[in-house]
Amino acid sequence: MTVTTETRKILLDLSIDDAPRRSSGRPTLADDLRRRLADAIMAGELPPGSRLDEHDLADRYGMSRTPVREALRQLAAVGLAEYRPHRGVIVAFPEQQRIAEMFEVMSELEALCARLAALRMDAAERRDFEAMHRRSLEHVREGRMEDYDAANLAFHSALYRGAHNRFLEETTLSVRRRVQPFRRSQFRVLGRLGNSFAEHDRIVEAVLRGDAQAAENSMREHVSKVSVASATLIEGRRQQQMEDSEV
């Protein structure tokens, strides 16, 4: 696995855990609000330049300002919000280069997880992994984006655990939290649910065969396609914003 100097630099930045969790591992109020706001931004409901007011958000979502403030910090960490003097927090989009760098790191980490999982998963883990993947097909057939998104997270988490390297698992999860808003957005692209399942299928087959190289290559290709789908949607949002500003 070859990692560029620029990728190493961004890895150091992205590996900082910016999304605290309860000891149970369940999302906090801040995590949940961050997801809702990120979805609204990626869907174009909150266009770049929109103000994100702590008081308004706390009232709207029925929570104190503390989780709101943390959610805004998380959004800023991934480039979906920024602090402006005299304006507070506003919606923003990160530069395409930044997003590409984030996915480059994600690709290499997940490729390594897939490689090690193919070598280290025991028989029970492989059976559970395959069964989990097969169950997600129902979500694809019925077009249930939210359910497939949850299944997708579980699929990738199983690979992280299957690598049997706790530091790698923790680092990969931390980076995933940074790219998750963009990763979720891919499922808004027509046909992406089915394509994602097919890409997972190749990864599963390689892991079940114990073919480390094929698992690594299939995962790297999968994340690359996720990156392209996400970038396509983001660029579409950016172009729409430009057209709206000209009207």
CSV table of N, CA, C and O in Angstrom, one decimal, residues 93-206:
chain,number,residue,atom,x,y,z
A,93,PHE,N,-19.3,24.6,1.9
A,93,PHE,CA,-18.9,23.4,1.3
A,93,PHE,C,-17.4,23.4,1.3
A,93,PHE,O,-16.7,24.4,0.9
A,94,PRO,N,-16.8,22.3,1.6
A,94,PRO,CA,-15.3,22.2,1.5
A,94,PRO,C,-14.9,22.2,0.1
A,94,PRO,O,-15.7,21.8,-0.8
A,95,GLU,N,-13.6,22.5,-0.2
A,95,GLU,CA,-13.1,22.4,-1.6
A,95,GLU,C,-13.1,21.0,-2.0
A,95,GLU,O,-12.9,20.1,-1.2
A,96,GLN,N,-13.2,20.8,-3.3
A,96,GLN,CA,-13.2,19.5,-3.9
A,96,GLN,C,-11.9,18.7,-3.6
A,96,GLN,O,-11.8,17.5,-3.3
A,97,GLN,N,-10.8,19.5,-3.5
A,97,GLN,CA,-9.5,18.9,-3.2
A,97,GLN,C,-9.5,18.3,-1.8
A,97,GLN,O,-8.9,17.2,-1.6
A,98,ARG,N,-10.1,19.0,-0.9
A,98,ARG,CA,-10.1,18.5,0.5
A,98,ARG,C,-10.9,17.3,0.6
A,98,ARG,O,-10.5,16.3,1.3
A,99,ILE,N,-12.1,17.2,-0.1
A,99,ILE,CA,-12.9,16.0,-0.1
A,99,ILE,C,-12.2,14.8,-0.7
A,99,ILE,O,-12.2,13.7,-0.2
A,100,ALA,N,-11.5,15.1,-1.8
A,100,ALA,CA,-10.7,14.0,-2.5
A,100,ALA,C,-9.6,13.5,-1.5
A,100,ALA,O,-9.4,12.3,-1.5
A,101,GLU,N,-9.0,14.4,-0.8
A,101,GLU,CA,-7.9,13.9,0.2
A,101,GLU,C,-8.5,13.1,1.3
A,101,GLU,O,-7.9,12.1,1.7
A,102,MET,N,-9.7,13.5,1.8
A,102,MET,CA,-10.3,12.7,2.8
A,102,MET,C,-10.7,11.3,2.4
A,102,MET,O,-10.4,10.3,3.1
A,103,PHE,N,-11.2,11.2,1.1
A,103,PHE,CA,-11.6,9.9,0.6
A,103,PHE,C,-10.3,9.1,0.3
A,103,PHE,O,-10.4,7.8,0.3
A,104,GLU,N,-9.3,9.7,-0.1
A,104,GLU,CA,-8.0,9.0,-0.4
A,104,GLU,C,-7.5,8.3,0.9
A,104,GLU,O,-7.2,7.1,0.9
A,105,VAL,N,-7.6,9.0,2.0
A,105,VAL,CA,-7.2,8.4,3.3
A,105,VAL,C,-8.2,7.2,3.6
A,105,VAL,O,-7.8,6.1,4.0
A,106,MET,N,-9.5,7.5,3.5
A,106,MET,CA,-10.5,6.5,3.8
A,106,MET,C,-10.3,5.3,3.0
A,106,MET,O,-10.4,4.1,3.5
A,107,SER,N,-10.0,5.4,1.7
A,107,SER,CA,-9.8,4.3,0.8
A,107,SER,C,-8.6,3.4,1.3
A,107,SER,O,-8.8,2.2,1.3
A,108,GLU,N,-7.5,4.0,1.6
A,108,GLU,CA,-6.4,3.2,2.0
A,108,GLU,C,-6.6,2.5,3.4
A,108,GLU,O,-6.2,1.4,3.5
A,109,LEU,N,-7.3,3.2,4.3
A,109,LEU,CA,-7.5,2.6,5.6
A,109,LEU,C,-8.5,1.4,5.4
A,109,LEU,O,-8.3,0.3,6.0
A,110,GLU,N,-9.6,1.6,4.6
A,110,GLU,CA,-10.5,0.5,4.5
A,110,GLU,C,-10.0,-0.6,3.6
A,110,GLU,O,-10.3,-1.8,3.8
A,111,ALA,N,-9.1,-0.3,2.7
A,111,ALA,CA,-8.5,-1.4,1.9
A,111,ALA,C,-7.6,-2.2,2.8
A,111,ALA,O,-7.6,-3.5,2.7
A,112,LEU,N,-6.9,-1.6,3.7
A,112,LEU,CA,-6.1,-2.4,4.7
A,112,LEU,C,-7.0,-3.2,5.6
A,112,LEU,O,-6.7,-4.4,5.9
A,113,CYS,N,-8.1,-2.7,6.1
A,113,CYS,CA,-9.0,-3.4,6.9
A,113,CYS,C,-9.5,-4.7,6.1
A,113,CYS,O,-9.6,-5.8,6.7
A,114,ALA,N,-9.9,-4.5,4.9
A,114,ALA,CA,-10.4,-5.6,4.1
A,114,ALA,C,-9.3,-6.7,3.9
A,114,ALA,O,-9.6,-7.9,3.9
A,115,ARG,N,-8.1,-6.2,3.6
A,115,ARG,CA,-7.0,-7.2,3.4
A,115,ARG,C,-6.8,-8.0,4.7
A,115,ARG,O,-6.7,-9.3,4.6
A,116,LEU,N,-6.7,-7.4,5.8
A,116,LEU,CA,-6.5,-8.1,7.1
A,116,LEU,C,-7.7,-8.9,7.5
A,116,LEU,O,-7.5,-10.0,8.0
A,117,ALA,N,-8.9,-8.5,7.2
A,117,ALA,CA,-10.1,-9.2,7.5
A,117,ALA,C,-10.1,-10.5,6.7
A,117,ALA,O,-10.5,-11.6,7.2
A,118,ALA,N,-9.7,-10.5,5.4
A,118,ALA,CA,-9.7,-11.7,4.6
A,118,ALA,C,-8.7,-12.7,5.2
A,118,ALA,O,-8.9,-13.9,5.0
A,119,LEU,N,-7.7,-12.2,5.9
A,119,LEU,CA,-6.7,-13.1,6.5
A,119,LEU,C,-7.0,-13.6,7.9
A,119,LEU,O,-6.7,-14.7,8.3
A,120,ARG,N,-7.8,-12.7,8.6
A,120,ARG,CA,-7.9,-12.9,10.1
A,120,ARG,C,-9.3,-13.3,10.6
A,120,ARG,O,-9.5,-13.8,11.7
A,121,MET,N,-10.4,-13.0,9.8
A,121,MET,CA,-11.7,-13.4,10.2
A,121,MET,C,-11.8,-14.9,10.5
A,121,MET,O,-11.3,-15.7,9.6
A,122,ASP,N,-12.4,-15.3,11.6
A,122,ASP,CA,-12.6,-16.7,11.8
A,122,ASP,C,-13.9,-17.2,11.1
A,122,ASP,O,-14.6,-16.3,10.5
A,123,ALA,N,-14.2,-18.4,11.1
A,123,ALA,CA,-15.4,-19.0,10.4
A,123,ALA,C,-16.7,-18.3,10.8
A,123,ALA,O,-17.5,-18.0,9.9
A,124,ALA,N,-16.9,-18.1,12.1
A,124,ALA,CA,-18.1,-17.5,12.6
A,124,ALA,C,-18.3,-16.1,12.1
A,124,ALA,O,-19.3,-15.7,11.7
A,125,GLU,N,-17.2,-15.4,12.1
A,125,GLU,CA,-17.2,-14.0,11.6
A,125,GLU,C,-17.5,-13.9,10.2
A,125,GLU,O,-18.3,-13.0,9.7
A,126,ARG,N,-17.0,-14.8,9.4
A,126,ARG,CA,-17.2,-14.8,7.9
A,126,ARG,C,-18.7,-15.1,7.7
A,126,ARG,O,-19.3,-14.5,6.8
A,127,ARG,N,-19.3,-16.1,8.4
A,127,ARG,CA,-20.7,-16.4,8.2
A,127,ARG,C,-21.6,-15.2,8.6
A,127,ARG,O,-22.5,-14.9,7.8
A,128,ASP,N,-21.3,-14.6,9.7
A,128,ASP,CA,-22.1,-13.4,10.1
A,128,ASP,C,-22.0,-12.3,9.1
A,128,ASP,O,-22.9,-11.6,8.8
A,129,PHE,N,-20.8,-12.1,8.6
A,129,PHE,CA,-20.5,-11.0,7.6
A,129,PHE,C,-21.3,-11.3,6.3
A,129,PHE,O,-21.9,-10.3,5.8
A,130,GLU,N,-21.3,-12.5,5.9
A,130,GLU,CA,-22.0,-12.8,4.6
A,130,GLU,C,-23.5,-12.6,4.9
A,130,GLU,O,-24.2,-12.1,4.0
A,131,ALA,N,-24.0,-13.1,6.0
A,131,ALA,CA,-25.4,-13.0,6.3
A,131,ALA,C,-25.9,-11.6,6.4
A,131,ALA,O,-26.9,-11.2,5.9
A,132,MET,N,-25.1,-10.7,7.0
A,132,MET,CA,-25.4,-9.3,7.1
A,132,MET,C,-25.5,-8.7,5.7
A,132,MET,O,-26.4,-7.9,5.5
A,133,HIS,N,-24.5,-9.0,4.9
A,133,HIS,CA,-24.6,-8.5,3.5
A,133,HIS,C,-25.8,-8.9,2.8
A,133,HIS,O,-26.5,-8.1,2.1
A,134,ARG,N,-26.2,-10.2,2.9
A,134,ARG,CA,-27.4,-10.7,2.2
A,134,ARG,C,-28.6,-10.0,2.6
A,134,ARG,O,-29.5,-9.7,1.8
A,135,ARG,N,-28.7,-9.7,3.9
A,135,ARG,CA,-29.9,-9.1,4.4
A,135,ARG,C,-30.1,-7.7,3.9
A,135,ARG,O,-31.2,-7.2,3.7
A,136,SER,N,-29.0,-7.0,3.5
A,136,SER,CA,-29.1,-5.7,3.0
A,136,SER,C,-29.7,-5.6,1.6
A,136,SER,O,-30.2,-4.5,1.2
A,137,LEU,N,-29.8,-6.7,0.9
A,137,LEU,CA,-30.4,-6.7,-0.4
A,137,LEU,C,-31.9,-6.3,-0.4
A,137,LEU,O,-32.4,-5.6,-1.3
A,138,GLU,N,-32.6,-6.6,0.7
A,138,GLU,CA,-34.0,-6.3,0.8
A,138,GLU,C,-34.1,-4.7,0.8
A,138,GLU,O,-35.1,-4.2,0.2
A,139,HIS,N,-33.2,-4.0,1.5
A,139,HIS,CA,-33.3,-2.6,1.5
A,139,HIS,C,-33.1,-2.0,0.1
A,139,HIS,O,-33.7,-1.0,-0.3
A,140,VAL,N,-32.2,-2.6,-0.7
A,140,VAL,CA,-31.9,-2.2,-2.0
A,140,VAL,C,-33.2,-2.4,-2.9
A,140,VAL,O,-33.6,-1.5,-3.6
A,141,ARG,N,-33.8,-3.6,-2.8
A,141,ARG,CA,-35.0,-3.9,-3.6
A,141,ARG,C,-36.1,-2.9,-3.3
A,141,ARG,O,-36.9,-2.6,-4.2
A,142,GLU,N,-36.3,-2.5,-2.1
A,142,GLU,CA,-37.4,-1.6,-1.7
A,142,GLU,C,-37.0,-0.2,-1.7
A,142,GLU,O,-37.8,0.7,-1.3
A,143,GLY,N,-35.7,0.1,-2.0
A,143,GLY,CA,-35.3,1.5,-2.1
A,143,GLY,C,-35.3,2.2,-0.8
A,143,GLY,O,-35.5,3.5,-0.7
A,144,ARG,N,-35.0,1.5,0.3
A,144,ARG,CA,-35.0,2.1,1.6
A,144,ARG,C,-33.6,2.7,1.9
A,144,ARG,O,-32.7,2.0,2.4
A,145,MET,N,-33.4,3.9,1.6
A,145,MET,CA,-32.1,4.5,1.8
A,145,MET,C,-31.6,4.5,3.2
A,145,MET,O,-30.4,4.2,3.5
A,146,GLU,N,-32.4,4.9,4.1
A,146,GLU,CA,-32.0,5.0,5.5
A,146,GLU,C,-31.6,3.7,6.1
A,146,GLU,O,-30.6,3.5,6.8
A,147,ASP,N,-32.4,2.6,5.8
A,147,ASP,CA,-32.1,1.3,6.2
A,147,ASP,C,-30.8,0.8,5.6
A,147,ASP,O,-30.0,0.1,6.2
A,148,TYR,N,-30.6,1.1,4.3
A,148,TYR,CA,-29.4,0.6,3.6
A,148,TYR,C,-28.2,1.4,4.2
A,148,TYR,O,-27.1,0.8,4.3
A,149,ASP,N,-28.4,2.6,4.5
A,149,ASP,CA,-27.3,3.4,5.1
A,149,ASP,C,-26.8,2.8,6.4
A,149,ASP,O,-25.6,2.6,6.6
A,150,ALA,N,-27.8,2.4,7.2
A,150,ALA,CA,-27.4,1.7,8.5
A,150,ALA,C,-26.8,0.4,8.3
A,150,ALA,O,-25.8,0.0,8.9
A,151,ALA,N,-27.3,-0.4,7.3
A,151,ALA,CA,-26.6,-1.7,6.9
A,151,ALA,C,-25.2,-1.4,6.4
A,151,ALA,O,-24.3,-2.2,6.6
A,152,ASN,N,-25.1,-0.4,5.6
A,152,ASN,CA,-23.7,-0.1,5.1
A,152,ASN,C,-22.7,0.2,6.2
A,152,ASN,O,-21.6,-0.2,6.1
A,153,LEU,N,-23.2,1.0,7.2
A,153,LEU,CA,-22.3,1.3,8.3
A,153,LEU,C,-21.9,0.0,9.0
A,153,LEU,O,-20.7,-0.2,9.4
A,154,ALA,N,-22.9,-0.9,9.2
A,154,ALA,CA,-22.6,-2.2,9.9
A,154,ALA,C,-21.7,-3.0,9.1
A,154,ALA,O,-20.8,-3.7,9.6
A,155,PHE,N,-21.8,-3.0,7.8
A,155,PHE,CA,-21.0,-3.8,6.9
A,155,PHE,C,-19.5,-3.4,7.0
A,155,PHE,O,-18.6,-4.2,7.2
A,156,HIS,N,-19.3,-2.1,6.9
A,156,HIS,CA,-17.9,-1.6,7.0
A,156,HIS,C,-17.3,-1.8,8.4
A,156,HIS,O,-16.2,-2.1,8.6
A,157,SER,N,-18.2,-1.6,9.4
A,157,SER,CA,-17.7,-1.8,10.8
A,157,SER,C,-17.3,-3.2,11.1
A,157,SER,O,-16.3,-3.5,11.8
A,158,ALA,N,-18.0,-4.2,10.5
A,158,ALA,CA,-17.7,-5.6,10.6
A,158,ALA,C,-16.3,-5.9,10.0
A,158,ALA,O,-15.5,-6.7,10.6
A,159,LEU,N,-16.0,-5.2,8.9
A,159,LEU,CA,-14.6,-5.4,8.3
A,159,LEU,C,-13.6,-4.8,9.2
A,159,LEU,O,-12.5,-5.3,9.4
A,160,TYR,N,-13.9,-3.6,9.8
A,160,TYR,CA,-12.9,-3.0,10.7
A,160,TYR,C,-12.6,-4.0,11.9
A,160,TYR,O,-11.4,-4.2,12.2
A,161,ARG,N,-13.6,-4.5,12.5
A,161,ARG,CA,-13.4,-5.5,13.6
A,161,ARG,C,-12.7,-6.7,13.1
A,161,ARG,O,-11.9,-7.3,13.8
A,162,GLY,N,-13.1,-7.2,11.9
A,162,GLY,CA,-12.5,-8.4,11.4
A,162,GLY,C,-11.0,-8.3,11.1
A,162,GLY,O,-10.4,-9.3,11.0
A,163,ALA,N,-10.5,-7.1,11.0
A,163,ALA,CA,-9.0,-6.9,10.8
A,163,ALA,C,-8.3,-7.3,12.1
A,163,ALA,O,-7.1,-7.5,12.0
A,164,HIS,N,-9.0,-7.3,13.2
A,164,HIS,CA,-8.3,-7.7,14.5
A,164,HIS,C,-7.1,-6.9,14.8
A,164,HIS,O,-6.1,-7.4,15.2
A,165,ASN,N,-7.3,-5.6,14.6
A,165,ASN,CA,-6.3,-4.6,15.0
A,165,ASN,C,-7.0,-3.4,15.6
A,165,ASN,O,-7.6,-2.6,14.8
A,166,ARG,N,-7.0,-3.3,16.9
A,166,ARG,CA,-7.8,-2.3,17.5
A,166,ARG,C,-7.4,-0.9,17.2
A,166,ARG,O,-8.3,0.0,17.0
A,167,PHE,N,-6.2,-0.6,17.0
A,167,PHE,CA,-5.7,0.7,16.7
A,167,PHE,C,-6.2,1.1,15.3
A,167,PHE,O,-6.7,2.2,15.0
A,168,LEU,N,-6.1,0.2,14.3
A,168,LEU,CA,-6.6,0.4,13.0
A,168,LEU,C,-8.1,0.6,13.0
A,168,LEU,O,-8.6,1.5,12.3
A,169,GLU,N,-8.8,-0.2,13.8
A,169,GLU,CA,-10.3,0.0,13.8
A,169,GLU,C,-10.6,1.3,14.4
A,169,GLU,O,-11.5,2.0,13.8
A,170,GLU,N,-10.0,1.8,15.5
A,170,GLU,CA,-10.3,3.1,16.0
A,170,GLU,C,-10.0,4.2,15.1
A,170,GLU,O,-10.7,5.2,15.0
A,171,THR,N,-8.8,4.1,14.4
A,171,THR,CA,-8.4,5.2,13.5
A,171,THR,C,-9.4,5.2,12.3
A,171,THR,O,-9.8,6.3,11.9
A,172,THR,N,-9.8,4.1,11.8
A,172,THR,CA,-10.7,4.1,10.6
A,172,THR,C,-12.1,4.6,11.0
A,172,THR,O,-12.7,5.3,10.2
A,173,LEU,N,-12.5,4.2,12.2
A,173,LEU,CA,-13.8,4.8,12.6
A,173,LEU,C,-13.8,6.3,12.8
A,173,LEU,O,-14.7,7.0,12.4
A,174,SER,N,-12.7,6.8,13.3
A,174,SER,CA,-12.5,8.2,13.5
A,174,SER,C,-12.5,9.0,12.1
A,174,SER,O,-13.2,10.0,12.0
A,175,VAL,N,-11.8,8.4,11.1
A,175,VAL,CA,-11.8,9.0,9.8
A,175,VAL,C,-13.2,8.9,9.2
A,175,VAL,O,-13.7,9.9,8.5
A,176,ARG,N,-13.9,7.8,9.4
A,176,ARG,CA,-15.2,7.6,8.8
A,176,ARG,C,-16.2,8.7,9.3
A,176,ARG,O,-17.0,9.2,8.5
A,177,ARG,N,-16.1,9.0,10.6
A,177,ARG,CA,-17.0,10.1,11.1
A,177,ARG,C,-16.8,11.4,10.4
A,177,ARG,O,-17.7,12.2,10.2
A,178,ARG,N,-15.5,11.6,9.9
A,178,ARG,CA,-15.3,12.9,9.2
A,178,ARG,C,-15.9,12.9,7.8
A,178,ARG,O,-16.4,13.9,7.3
A,179,VAL,N,-15.9,11.7,7.1
A,179,VAL,CA,-16.4,11.7,5.7
A,179,VAL,C,-17.8,11.2,5.6
A,179,VAL,O,-18.4,11.3,4.6
A,180,GLN,N,-18.4,10.9,6.8
A,180,GLN,CA,-19.8,10.3,6.8
A,180,GLN,C,-20.8,11.2,6.1
A,180,GLN,O,-21.7,10.7,5.3
A,181,PRO,N,-20.9,12.5,6.3
A,181,PRO,CA,-21.9,13.3,5.6
A,181,PRO,C,-21.8,13.2,4.1
A,181,PRO,O,-22.8,13.1,3.4
A,182,PHE,N,-20.6,13.1,3.6
A,182,PHE,CA,-20.4,13.0,2.1
A,182,PHE,C,-20.8,11.6,1.7
A,182,PHE,O,-21.3,11.3,0.6
A,183,ARG,N,-20.4,10.6,2.5
A,183,ARG,CA,-20.7,9.2,2.2
A,183,ARG,C,-22.2,8.9,2.2
A,183,ARG,O,-22.6,8.2,1.3
A,184,ARG,N,-22.9,9.5,3.1
A,184,ARG,CA,-24.4,9.3,3.1
A,184,ARG,C,-25.0,9.9,1.8
A,184,ARG,O,-26.0,9.4,1.3
A,185,SER,N,-24.4,11.0,1.4
A,185,SER,CA,-25.0,11.7,0.3
A,185,SER,C,-25.0,10.9,-1.0
A,185,SER,O,-25.9,11.1,-1.9
A,186,GLN,N,-24.1,9.9,-1.1
A,186,GLN,CA,-24.0,9.1,-2.4
A,186,GLN,C,-25.3,8.4,-2.7
A,186,GLN,O,-25.6,8.1,-3.9
A,187,PHE,N,-26.0,8.0,-1.6
A,187,PHE,CA,-27.2,7.2,-1.9
A,187,PHE,C,-28.4,8.0,-2.5
A,187,PHE,O,-29.4,7.5,-2.9
A,188,ARG,N,-28.2,9.3,-2.6
A,188,ARG,CA,-29.2,10.2,-3.4
A,188,ARG,C,-28.9,10.1,-4.9
A,188,ARG,O,-29.8,10.6,-5.6
A,189,VAL,N,-27.8,9.5,-5.3
A,189,VAL,CA,-27.5,9.4,-6.7
A,189,VAL,C,-28.3,8.2,-7.3
A,189,VAL,O,-28.2,7.1,-6.7
A,190,LEU,N,-29.0,8.4,-8.4
A,190,LEU,CA,-29.8,7.3,-8.9
A,190,LEU,C,-29.0,6.1,-9.2
A,190,LEU,O,-27.9,6.1,-9.8
A,191,GLY,N,-29.5,4.9,-8.7
A,191,GLY,CA,-28.9,3.6,-8.9
A,191,GLY,C,-27.8,3.3,-8.0
A,191,GLY,O,-27.2,2.2,-8.1
A,192,ARG,N,-27.5,4.2,-7.0
A,192,ARG,CA,-26.3,4.0,-6.2
A,192,ARG,C,-26.5,2.9,-5.2
A,192,ARG,O,-25.5,2.2,-4.9
A,193,LEU,N,-27.7,2.7,-4.7
A,193,LEU,CA,-27.9,1.6,-3.7
A,193,LEU,C,-27.5,0.2,-4.4
A,193,LEU,O,-26.8,-0.6,-3.8
A,194,GLY,N,-28.0,0.0,-5.6
A,194,GLY,CA,-27.7,-1.3,-6.2
A,194,GLY,C,-26.3,-1.4,-6.5
A,194,GLY,O,-25.7,-2.5,-6.4
A,195,ASN,N,-25.6,-0.4,-7.0
A,195,ASN,CA,-24.2,-0.4,-7.3
A,195,ASN,C,-23.4,-0.7,-6.0
A,195,ASN,O,-22.4,-1.4,-6.1
A,196,SER,N,-23.8,0.0,-4.9
A,196,SER,CA,-23.1,-0.2,-3.7
A,196,SER,C,-23.2,-1.7,-3.3
A,196,SER,O,-22.2,-2.3,-2.8
A,197,PHE,N,-24.3,-2.3,-3.4
A,197,PHE,CA,-24.5,-3.7,-3.0
A,197,PHE,C,-23.6,-4.6,-3.8
A,197,PHE,O,-23.0,-5.5,-3.3
A,198,ALA,N,-23.6,-4.3,-5.1
A,198,ALA,CA,-22.7,-5.1,-6.0
A,198,ALA,C,-21.3,-5.0,-5.7
A,198,ALA,O,-20.5,-6.0,-5.7
A,199,GLU,N,-20.8,-3.8,-5.3
A,199,GLU,CA,-19.5,-3.6,-4.9
A,199,GLU,C,-19.2,-4.4,-3.6
A,199,GLU,O,-18.1,-5.0,-3.4
A,200,HIS,N,-20.1,-4.3,-2.7
A,200,HIS,CA,-20.0,-5.1,-1.4
A,200,HIS,C,-19.9,-6.5,-1.7
A,200,HIS,O,-19.1,-7.3,-1.0
A,201,ASP,N,-20.6,-7.0,-2.7
A,201,ASP,CA,-20.7,-8.4,-3.0
A,201,ASP,C,-19.3,-8.9,-3.4
A,201,ASP,O,-18.8,-10.0,-3.0
A,202,ARG,N,-18.5,-8.1,-4.2
A,202,ARG,CA,-17.2,-8.5,-4.6
A,202,ARG,C,-16.2,-8.5,-3.4
A,202,ARG,O,-15.4,-9.4,-3.3
A,203,ILE,N,-16.4,-7.6,-2.4
A,203,ILE,CA,-15.6,-7.6,-1.2
A,203,ILE,C,-15.9,-8.9,-0.4
A,203,ILE,O,-15.0,-9.5,0.1
A,204,VAL,N,-17.2,-9.2,-0.2
A,204,VAL,CA,-17.6,-10.3,0.6
A,204,VAL,C,-17.0,-11.6,0.0
A,204,VAL,O,-16.4,-12.5,0.7
A,205,GLU,N,-17.1,-11.8,-1.3
A,205,GLU,CA,-16.6,-13.0,-2.0
A,205,GLU,C,-15.1,-13.1,-1.8
A,205,GLU,O,-14.6,-14.2,-1.5
A,206,ALA,N,-14.4,-12.0,-1.8
A,206,ALA,CA,-12.9,-12.1,-1.6
A,206,ALA,C,-12.6,-12.4,-0.2
A,206,ALA,O,-11.7,-13.2,0.1
